[in-house]
mmCIF file of C-alpha atoms in Angstrom:
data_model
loop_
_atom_site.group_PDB
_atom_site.id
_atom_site.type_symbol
_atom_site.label_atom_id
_atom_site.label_comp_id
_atom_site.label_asym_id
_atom_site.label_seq_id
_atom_site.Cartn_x
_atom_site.Cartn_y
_atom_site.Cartn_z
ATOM 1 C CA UNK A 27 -18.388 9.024 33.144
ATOM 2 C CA UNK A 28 -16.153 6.205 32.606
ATOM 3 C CA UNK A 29 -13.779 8.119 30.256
ATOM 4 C CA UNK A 30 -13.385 10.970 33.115
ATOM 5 C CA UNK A 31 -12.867 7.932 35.798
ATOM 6 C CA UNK A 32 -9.752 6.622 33.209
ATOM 7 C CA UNK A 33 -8.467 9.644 32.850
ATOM 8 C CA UNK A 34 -8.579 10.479 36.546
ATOM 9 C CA UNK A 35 -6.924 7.267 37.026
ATOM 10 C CA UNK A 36 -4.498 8.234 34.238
ATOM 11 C CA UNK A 37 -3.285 11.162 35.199
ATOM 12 C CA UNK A 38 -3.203 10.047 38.763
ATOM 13 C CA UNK A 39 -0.980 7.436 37.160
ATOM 14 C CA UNK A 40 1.132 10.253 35.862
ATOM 15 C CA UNK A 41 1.569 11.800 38.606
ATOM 16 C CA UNK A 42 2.353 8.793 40.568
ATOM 17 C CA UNK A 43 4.784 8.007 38.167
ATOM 18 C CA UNK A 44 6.675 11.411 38.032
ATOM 19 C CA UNK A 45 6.995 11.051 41.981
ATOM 20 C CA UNK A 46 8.396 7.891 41.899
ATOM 21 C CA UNK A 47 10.947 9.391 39.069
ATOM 22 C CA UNK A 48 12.060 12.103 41.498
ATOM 23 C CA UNK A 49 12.233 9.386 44.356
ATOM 24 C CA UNK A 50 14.550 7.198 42.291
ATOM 25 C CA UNK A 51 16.182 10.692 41.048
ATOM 26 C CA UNK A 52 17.006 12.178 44.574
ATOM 27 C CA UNK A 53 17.692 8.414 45.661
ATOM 28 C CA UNK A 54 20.181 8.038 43.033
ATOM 29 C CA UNK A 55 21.470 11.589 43.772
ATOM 30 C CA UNK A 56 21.918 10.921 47.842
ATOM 31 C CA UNK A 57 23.574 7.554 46.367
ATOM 32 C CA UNK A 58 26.013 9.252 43.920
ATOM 33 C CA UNK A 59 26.878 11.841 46.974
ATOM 34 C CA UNK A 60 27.238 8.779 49.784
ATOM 35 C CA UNK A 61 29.912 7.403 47.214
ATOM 36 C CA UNK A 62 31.915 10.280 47.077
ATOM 37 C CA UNK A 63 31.915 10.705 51.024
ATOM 38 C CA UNK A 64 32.545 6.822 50.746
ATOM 39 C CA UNK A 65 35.947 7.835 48.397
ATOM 40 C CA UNK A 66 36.920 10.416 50.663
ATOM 41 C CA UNK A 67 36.878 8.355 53.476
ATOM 42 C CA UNK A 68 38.831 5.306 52.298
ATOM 43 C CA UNK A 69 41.221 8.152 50.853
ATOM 44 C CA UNK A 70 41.422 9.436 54.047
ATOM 45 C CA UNK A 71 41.761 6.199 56.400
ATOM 46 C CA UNK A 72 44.395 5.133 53.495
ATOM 47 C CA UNK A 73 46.659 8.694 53.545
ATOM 48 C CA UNK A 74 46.253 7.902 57.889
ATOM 49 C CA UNK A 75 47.392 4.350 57.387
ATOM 50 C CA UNK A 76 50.491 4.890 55.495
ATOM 51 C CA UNK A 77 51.491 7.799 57.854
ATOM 52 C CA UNK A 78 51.199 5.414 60.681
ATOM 53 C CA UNK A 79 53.141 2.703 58.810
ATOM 54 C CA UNK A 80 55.532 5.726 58.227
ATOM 55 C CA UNK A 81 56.000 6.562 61.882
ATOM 56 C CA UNK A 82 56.371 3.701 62.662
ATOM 57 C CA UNK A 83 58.763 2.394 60.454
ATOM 58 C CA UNK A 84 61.038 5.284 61.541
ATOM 59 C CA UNK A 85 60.288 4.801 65.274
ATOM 60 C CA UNK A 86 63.491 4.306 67.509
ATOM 61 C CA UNK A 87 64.400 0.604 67.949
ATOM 62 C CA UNK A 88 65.957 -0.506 70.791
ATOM 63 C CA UNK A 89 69.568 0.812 71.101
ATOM 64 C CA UNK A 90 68.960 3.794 69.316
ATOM 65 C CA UNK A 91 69.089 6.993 70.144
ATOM 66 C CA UNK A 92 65.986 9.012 71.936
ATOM 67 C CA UNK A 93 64.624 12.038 70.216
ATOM 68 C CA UNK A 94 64.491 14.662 72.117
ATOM 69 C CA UNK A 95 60.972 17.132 72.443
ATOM 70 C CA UNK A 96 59.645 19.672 74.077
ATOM 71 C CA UNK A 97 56.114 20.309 75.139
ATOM 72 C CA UNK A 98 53.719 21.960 77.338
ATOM 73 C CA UNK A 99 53.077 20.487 80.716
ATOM 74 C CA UNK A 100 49.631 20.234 82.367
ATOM 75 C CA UNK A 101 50.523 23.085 85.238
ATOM 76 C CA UNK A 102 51.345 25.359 82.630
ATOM 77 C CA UNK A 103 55.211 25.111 82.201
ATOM 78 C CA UNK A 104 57.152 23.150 79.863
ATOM 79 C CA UNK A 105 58.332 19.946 79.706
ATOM 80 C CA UNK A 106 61.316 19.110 78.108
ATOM 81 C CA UNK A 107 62.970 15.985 77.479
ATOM 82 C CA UNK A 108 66.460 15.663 76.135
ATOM 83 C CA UNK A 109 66.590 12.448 74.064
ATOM 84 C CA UNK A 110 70.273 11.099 74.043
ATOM 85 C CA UNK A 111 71.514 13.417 76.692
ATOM 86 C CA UNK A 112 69.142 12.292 79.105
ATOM 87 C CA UNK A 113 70.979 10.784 81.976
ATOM 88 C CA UNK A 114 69.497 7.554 83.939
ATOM 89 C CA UNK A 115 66.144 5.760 83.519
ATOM 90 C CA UNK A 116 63.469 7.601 82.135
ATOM 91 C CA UNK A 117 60.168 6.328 81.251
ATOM 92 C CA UNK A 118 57.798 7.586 78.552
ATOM 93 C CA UNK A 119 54.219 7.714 79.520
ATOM 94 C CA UNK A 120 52.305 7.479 76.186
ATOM 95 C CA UNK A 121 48.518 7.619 78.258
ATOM 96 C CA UNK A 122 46.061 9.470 76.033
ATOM 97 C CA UNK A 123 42.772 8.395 77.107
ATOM 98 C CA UNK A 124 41.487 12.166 77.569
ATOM 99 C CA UNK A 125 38.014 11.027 76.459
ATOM 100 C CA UNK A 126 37.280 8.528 78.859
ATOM 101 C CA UNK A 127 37.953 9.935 82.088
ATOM 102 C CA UNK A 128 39.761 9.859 85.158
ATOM 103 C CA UNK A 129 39.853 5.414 85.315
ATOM 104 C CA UNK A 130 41.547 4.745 82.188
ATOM 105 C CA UNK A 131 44.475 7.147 83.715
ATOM 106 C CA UNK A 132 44.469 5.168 87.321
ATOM 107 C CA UNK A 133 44.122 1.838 85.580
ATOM 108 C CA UNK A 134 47.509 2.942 82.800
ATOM 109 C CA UNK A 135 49.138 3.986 86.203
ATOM 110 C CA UNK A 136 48.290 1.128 88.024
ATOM 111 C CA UNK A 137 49.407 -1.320 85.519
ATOM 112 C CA UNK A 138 52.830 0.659 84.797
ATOM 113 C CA UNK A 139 53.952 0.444 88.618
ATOM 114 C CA UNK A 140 52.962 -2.949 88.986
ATOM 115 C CA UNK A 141 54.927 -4.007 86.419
ATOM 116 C CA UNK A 142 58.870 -4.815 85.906
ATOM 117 C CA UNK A 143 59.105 -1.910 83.621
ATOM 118 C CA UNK A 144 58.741 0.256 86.805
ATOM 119 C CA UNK A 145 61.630 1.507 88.640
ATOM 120 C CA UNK A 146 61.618 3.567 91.392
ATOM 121 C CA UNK A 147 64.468 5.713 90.457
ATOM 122 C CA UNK A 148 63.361 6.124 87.028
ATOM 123 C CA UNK A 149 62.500 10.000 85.247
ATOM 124 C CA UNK A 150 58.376 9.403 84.445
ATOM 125 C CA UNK A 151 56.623 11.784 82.082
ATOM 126 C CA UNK A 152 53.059 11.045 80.654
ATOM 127 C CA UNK A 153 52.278 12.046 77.481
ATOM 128 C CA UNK A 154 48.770 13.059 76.077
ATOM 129 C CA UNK A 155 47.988 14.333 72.766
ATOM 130 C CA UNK A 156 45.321 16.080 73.783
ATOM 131 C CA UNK A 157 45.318 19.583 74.898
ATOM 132 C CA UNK A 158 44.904 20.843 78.410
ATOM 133 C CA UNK A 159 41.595 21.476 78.571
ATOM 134 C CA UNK A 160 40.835 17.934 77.896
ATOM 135 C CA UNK A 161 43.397 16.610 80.138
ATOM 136 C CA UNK A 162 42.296 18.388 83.013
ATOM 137 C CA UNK A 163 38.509 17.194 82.199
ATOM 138 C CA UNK A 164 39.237 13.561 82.265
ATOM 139 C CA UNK A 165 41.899 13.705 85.017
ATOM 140 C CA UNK A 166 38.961 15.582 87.606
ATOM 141 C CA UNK A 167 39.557 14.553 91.046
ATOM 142 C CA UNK A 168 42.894 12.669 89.885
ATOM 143 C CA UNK A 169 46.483 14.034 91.230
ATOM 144 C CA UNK A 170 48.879 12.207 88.657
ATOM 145 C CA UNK A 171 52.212 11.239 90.290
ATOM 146 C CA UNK A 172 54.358 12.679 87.773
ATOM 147 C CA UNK A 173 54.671 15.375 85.239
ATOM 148 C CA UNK A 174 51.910 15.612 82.302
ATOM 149 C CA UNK A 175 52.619 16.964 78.936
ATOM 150 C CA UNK A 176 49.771 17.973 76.676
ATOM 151 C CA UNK A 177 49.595 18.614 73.145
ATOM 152 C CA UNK A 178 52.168 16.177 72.641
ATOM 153 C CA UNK A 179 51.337 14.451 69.481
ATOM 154 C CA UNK A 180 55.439 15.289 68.041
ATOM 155 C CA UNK A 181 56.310 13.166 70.744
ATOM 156 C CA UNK A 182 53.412 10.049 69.760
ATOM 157 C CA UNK A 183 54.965 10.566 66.372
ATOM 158 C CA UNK A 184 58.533 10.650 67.195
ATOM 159 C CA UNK A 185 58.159 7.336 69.022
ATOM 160 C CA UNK A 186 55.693 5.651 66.598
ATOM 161 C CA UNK A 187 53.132 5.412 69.470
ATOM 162 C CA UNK A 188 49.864 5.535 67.465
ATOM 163 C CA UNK A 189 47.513 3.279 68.209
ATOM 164 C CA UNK A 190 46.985 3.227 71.864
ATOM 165 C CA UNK A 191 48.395 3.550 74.988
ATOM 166 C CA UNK A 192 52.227 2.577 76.081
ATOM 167 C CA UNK A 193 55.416 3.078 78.145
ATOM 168 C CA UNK A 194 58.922 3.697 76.115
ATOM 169 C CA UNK A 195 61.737 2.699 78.546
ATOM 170 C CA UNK A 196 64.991 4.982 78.073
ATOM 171 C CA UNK A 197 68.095 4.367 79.666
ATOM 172 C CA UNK A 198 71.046 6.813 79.562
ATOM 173 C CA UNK A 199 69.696 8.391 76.058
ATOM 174 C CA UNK A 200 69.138 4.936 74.225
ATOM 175 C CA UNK A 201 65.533 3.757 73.672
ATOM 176 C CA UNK A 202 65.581 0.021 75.817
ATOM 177 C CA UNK A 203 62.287 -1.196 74.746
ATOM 178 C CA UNK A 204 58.372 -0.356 74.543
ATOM 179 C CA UNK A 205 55.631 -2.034 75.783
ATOM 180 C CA UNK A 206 51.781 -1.564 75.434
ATOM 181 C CA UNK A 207 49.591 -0.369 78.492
ATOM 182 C CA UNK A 208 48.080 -1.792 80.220
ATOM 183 C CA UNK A 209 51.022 -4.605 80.953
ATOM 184 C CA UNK A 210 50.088 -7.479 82.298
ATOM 185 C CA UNK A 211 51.722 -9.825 85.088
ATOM 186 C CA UNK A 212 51.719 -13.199 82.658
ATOM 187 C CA UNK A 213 53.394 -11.061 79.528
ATOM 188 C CA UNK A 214 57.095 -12.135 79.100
ATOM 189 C CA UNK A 215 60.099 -9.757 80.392
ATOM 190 C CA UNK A 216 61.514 -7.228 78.127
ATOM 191 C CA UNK A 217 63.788 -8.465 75.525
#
């Protein structure tokens, strides 16, 4: 009796042991696999982070010339603006908060005309990188007081706007000066 009890215990020890080896096995696997996502990733956010460093780096300064683009508007037409043969004051709506709704669009809007940026005679487009679908989701119930252009993300890159919200002010064809939305009353003027 006692030598069937130890080798019950034994080969319950066994078997114990060989489940705990597969644990550690499939543990080490799902680790081995989280590291590789973990690679991919960093690759990933690294590859982004240079292209934004890119854009930016070749974003228009102040007294340079605005590129031009072309894109599709919200109603369905297209929206084109001509860069350096753009007459007058135009200002560059860069508002893509598609994925939070209608209030991050009245707040952007709200902060842009009571601001010195604003003027009344000025060309406004707002730009959203998302497409139209989207747009027309989050702007529900909201009537936007100038053009909007969707699928616009040539025109996020051409101006280096890529991390957030902001307004691009253009006057006669040159870029005058950018500024992140939403502005507020104690920032300093535009230099």
């Amino acid at each position: 009796m006692v030598g069937r009890a130890a080798l019950t215990t034994g080969l319950l020890l066994v078997a114990a042991a060989g489940a705990g080896a597969w644990k550690v096995h499939a543990f080490a696997r799902a680790n081995r696999e989280l590291d590789i996502r973990a690679r991919r990733c960093a690759t990933l956010l690294a590859e982004t982070a240079r292209a934004a460093r890119e854009a930016r780096a070749h974003s228009p300064r102040p007294g340079s010339p605005a590129p031009s683009f072309t894109v599709l508007g919200l109603d369905g037409g297209t929206l084109v603006f001509r860069g350096a043969a753009e007459p007058g004051p135009v200002r560059l709506i860069f508002a893509d908060a598609a994925s939070s709704g209608a209030e991050p669009w009245l707040a952007l809007i709200r902060s842009y005309r009571a601001s010195r940026v604003h003027e009344p005679e000025a060309k406004v487009l707002i730009l959203a990188a998302a497409g139209p679908e989207r747009t027309r989701e989050a702007l529900r119930g909201v009537v936007p007081p100038w053009p909007v252009g969707v699928h616009a993300a040539e025109a996020y890159a051409a101006y280096g706007v890529l991390d957030g919200a902001a307004v691009v002010m253009v006057e006669n064809g040159l870029v005058a000066g950018r500024r992140t939305l939403p502005i507020r009353d104690d920032e300093l003027p535009l230099p």
